[in-house]
CSV table of C-alpha atoms in Angstrom, one decimal:
chain,number,residue,atom,x,y,z
P,1,ALA,CA,125.6,63.8,107.0
P,2,TYR,CA,127.4,65.4,109.9
P,3,ALA,CA,127.4,63.0,112.9
P,4,GLY,CA,127.9,65.6,115.7
P,5,ASN,CA,125.3,67.0,118.1
P,6,ALA,CA,125.3,70.7,117.5
P,7,ALA,CA,121.8,71.6,118.9
P,8,SER,CA,123.0,72.0,122.5
P,9,ASN,CA,125.5,74.7,121.5
P,10,TRP,CA,123.2,77.2,119.8
P,11,VAL,CA,123.1,80.1,122.2
P,12,TYR,CA,123.9,83.5,120.7
P,13,ALA,CA,125.8,86.5,122.0
P,14,ASN,CA,125.0,90.2,121.9
P,15,ASN,CA,126.8,92.5,119.5
P,16,GLY,CA,130.3,93.1,120.7
P,17,GLU,CA,130.6,90.0,122.9
P,18,ARG,CA,133.1,87.5,122.0
P,19,THR,CA,131.4,84.4,123.5
P,20,ALA,CA,127.8,83.2,123.6
P,21,ASN,CA,126.1,82.8,126.9
P,22,THR,CA,122.6,82.0,128.3
P,23,ALA,CA,122.2,85.5,129.8
P,24,ALA,CA,122.7,87.0,126.3
P,25,GLN,CA,120.2,84.6,124.9
P,26,THR,CA,117.6,85.6,127.5
P,27,ALA,CA,118.3,89.4,127.2
P,28,THR,CA,118.2,89.2,123.4
P,29,TRP,CA,115.1,87.1,122.8
P,30,GLY,CA,113.3,86.6,126.1
P,31,GLY,CA,109.8,85.1,126.5
P,32,LEU,CA,108.9,82.0,124.5
P,33,CYS,CA,112.1,82.4,122.4
P,34,THR,CA,114.1,81.4,125.5
P,35,SER,CA,111.8,78.7,126.8
P,36,GLY,CA,109.5,77.7,123.9
P,37,HIS,CA,109.8,74.5,121.9
P,38,GLU,CA,108.9,75.8,118.4
P,39,GLN,CA,112.0,77.8,117.4
P,40,SER,CA,115.4,77.0,116.0
P,41,PRO,CA,117.0,74.5,115.9
P,42,ILE,CA,114.3,72.5,114.2
P,43,ASN,CA,114.1,69.1,112.6
P,44,VAL,CA,112.5,69.1,109.2
P,45,VAL,CA,110.7,65.8,108.7
P,46,THR,CA,110.5,65.3,105.0
P,47,SER,CA,107.6,62.8,105.2
P,48,ALA,CA,105.5,65.5,106.8
P,49,ALA,CA,106.4,68.3,104.4
P,50,VAL,CA,103.6,69.8,102.3
P,51,ARG,CA,104.4,70.8,98.7
P,52,THR,CA,103.5,74.4,97.8
P,53,SER,CA,104.3,76.9,95.1
P,54,MET,CA,107.0,79.5,95.8
P,55,PRO,CA,107.2,83.1,94.6
P,56,VAL,CA,109.8,84.1,92.1
P,57,ILE,CA,113.0,85.3,93.8
P,58,THR,CA,115.5,87.6,92.0
P,59,THR,CA,118.6,88.8,93.6
P,60,HIS,CA,120.7,91.9,92.8
P,61,PHE,CA,124.1,92.6,94.3
P,62,ASP,CA,126.0,95.9,93.6
P,63,THR,CA,129.0,95.4,95.9
P,64,ILE,CA,131.2,92.7,97.4
P,65,ALA,CA,131.1,92.3,101.2
P,66,SER,CA,134.6,92.4,102.5
P,67,TYR,CA,134.1,91.9,106.2
P,68,VAL,CA,133.9,88.3,107.5
P,69,LYS,CA,133.5,87.2,111.2
P,70,ASN,CA,134.2,83.8,112.6
P,71,THR,CA,131.6,83.2,115.3
P,72,GLY,CA,132.9,79.8,116.5
P,73,HIS,CA,129.7,78.1,115.0
P,74,GLY,CA,130.1,79.5,111.5
P,75,PHE,CA,130.9,82.7,109.7
P,76,GLN,CA,129.0,85.9,108.8
P,77,LEU,CA,129.3,88.7,106.3
P,78,PHE,CA,128.4,92.0,108.0
P,79,GLU,CA,127.9,95.7,107.4
P,80,THR,CA,126.4,98.3,109.7
P,81,SER,CA,123.4,99.0,107.5
P,82,PRO,CA,122.2,98.3,104.0
P,83,LEU,CA,123.7,101.6,102.8
P,84,ALA,CA,126.8,102.0,105.1
P,85,SER,CA,130.2,102.1,103.6
P,86,GLN,CA,132.1,101.0,106.7
P,87,HIS,CA,131.9,98.4,109.4
P,88,ARG,CA,133.6,98.7,112.8
P,89,ASP,CA,134.7,95.4,114.3
P,90,ASN,CA,133.6,94.1,117.7
P,91,ASN,CA,136.4,95.8,119.7
P,92,GLY,CA,135.8,99.1,117.9
P,93,VAL,CA,139.3,99.5,116.6
P,94,SER,CA,139.5,98.7,112.9
P,95,GLU,CA,137.2,99.7,110.0
P,96,VAL,CA,136.7,97.9,106.8
P,97,ASP,CA,135.7,100.1,103.8
P,98,MET,CA,133.1,98.6,101.5
P,99,ILE,CA,133.4,99.1,97.8
P,100,GLY,CA,132.3,102.7,96.9
P,101,GLY,CA,129.8,102.9,99.7
P,102,SER,CA,127.0,101.7,97.4
P,103,ASP,CA,124.2,99.5,98.7
P,104,LYS,CA,124.9,95.9,99.3
P,105,GLY,CA,122.1,94.6,97.1
P,106,TYR,CA,118.5,93.3,97.5
P,107,SER,CA,116.1,90.5,96.5
P,108,ILE,CA,112.7,90.8,95.0
P,109,ILE,CA,110.4,88.0,96.5
P,110,GLY,CA,106.9,87.8,95.2
P,111,GLY,CA,107.0,91.4,94.1
P,112,SER,CA,108.3,92.9,97.4
P,113,LYS,CA,111.8,94.3,97.8
P,114,TYR,CA,114.1,93.2,100.7
P,115,ASN,CA,117.5,94.9,101.2
P,116,PHE,CA,120.4,92.7,102.0
P,117,TYR,CA,121.8,93.3,105.5
P,118,GLN,CA,123.7,90.2,106.6
P,119,VAL,CA,124.2,86.6,105.7
P,120,HIS,CA,125.6,83.8,107.8
P,121,TRP,CA,126.4,80.2,107.6
P,122,HIS,CA,126.5,77.7,110.4
P,123,THR,CA,129.0,74.9,110.5
P,124,PRO,CA,127.9,72.3,111.4
P,125,SER,CA,124.2,72.9,110.6
P,126,GLU,CA,122.0,74.3,113.3
P,127,ASN,CA,118.9,72.5,112.0
P,128,THR,CA,118.5,68.9,110.9
P,129,ILE,CA,116.6,67.2,108.1
P,130,ASP,CA,115.1,63.8,109.2
P,131,GLY,CA,117.4,64.0,112.3
P,132,HIS,CA,120.6,64.4,110.4
P,133,TYR,CA,123.1,67.4,110.8
P,134,PHE,CA,125.0,68.6,107.7
P,135,PRO,CA,128.5,70.2,107.4
P,136,LEU,CA,127.1,73.6,106.4
P,137,GLU,CA,123.8,75.6,106.5
P,138,ALA,CA,123.0,79.1,105.3
């Protein structure tokens, strides 16, 4: 398991900003999301976990995401919308064309369709399992 303490570093920036800060966190989330105690990062205590059945998940991807951003805490695959064919980077200069402008894909979870918009991975993990951080978390 990862030995570092990452929890104190998880403050997010607004779109277009290059660094995270507390003001961006407050403006973005506000209310209990800023001061509450039941949001990410969380510690999953496996001895307190409750087993349950999960719905079937099927995933369908029609394109390959070609824009990757390093956030300093991990990396993200972006596009401007589920059907957009281009993404403009944070400083508004370059554009990355997506393959054919087709949709990025979707998942069916328990019979409901969810369009893919963005995926990101944290390194090290934002959350912990039984108090342990891990090198990567999706």
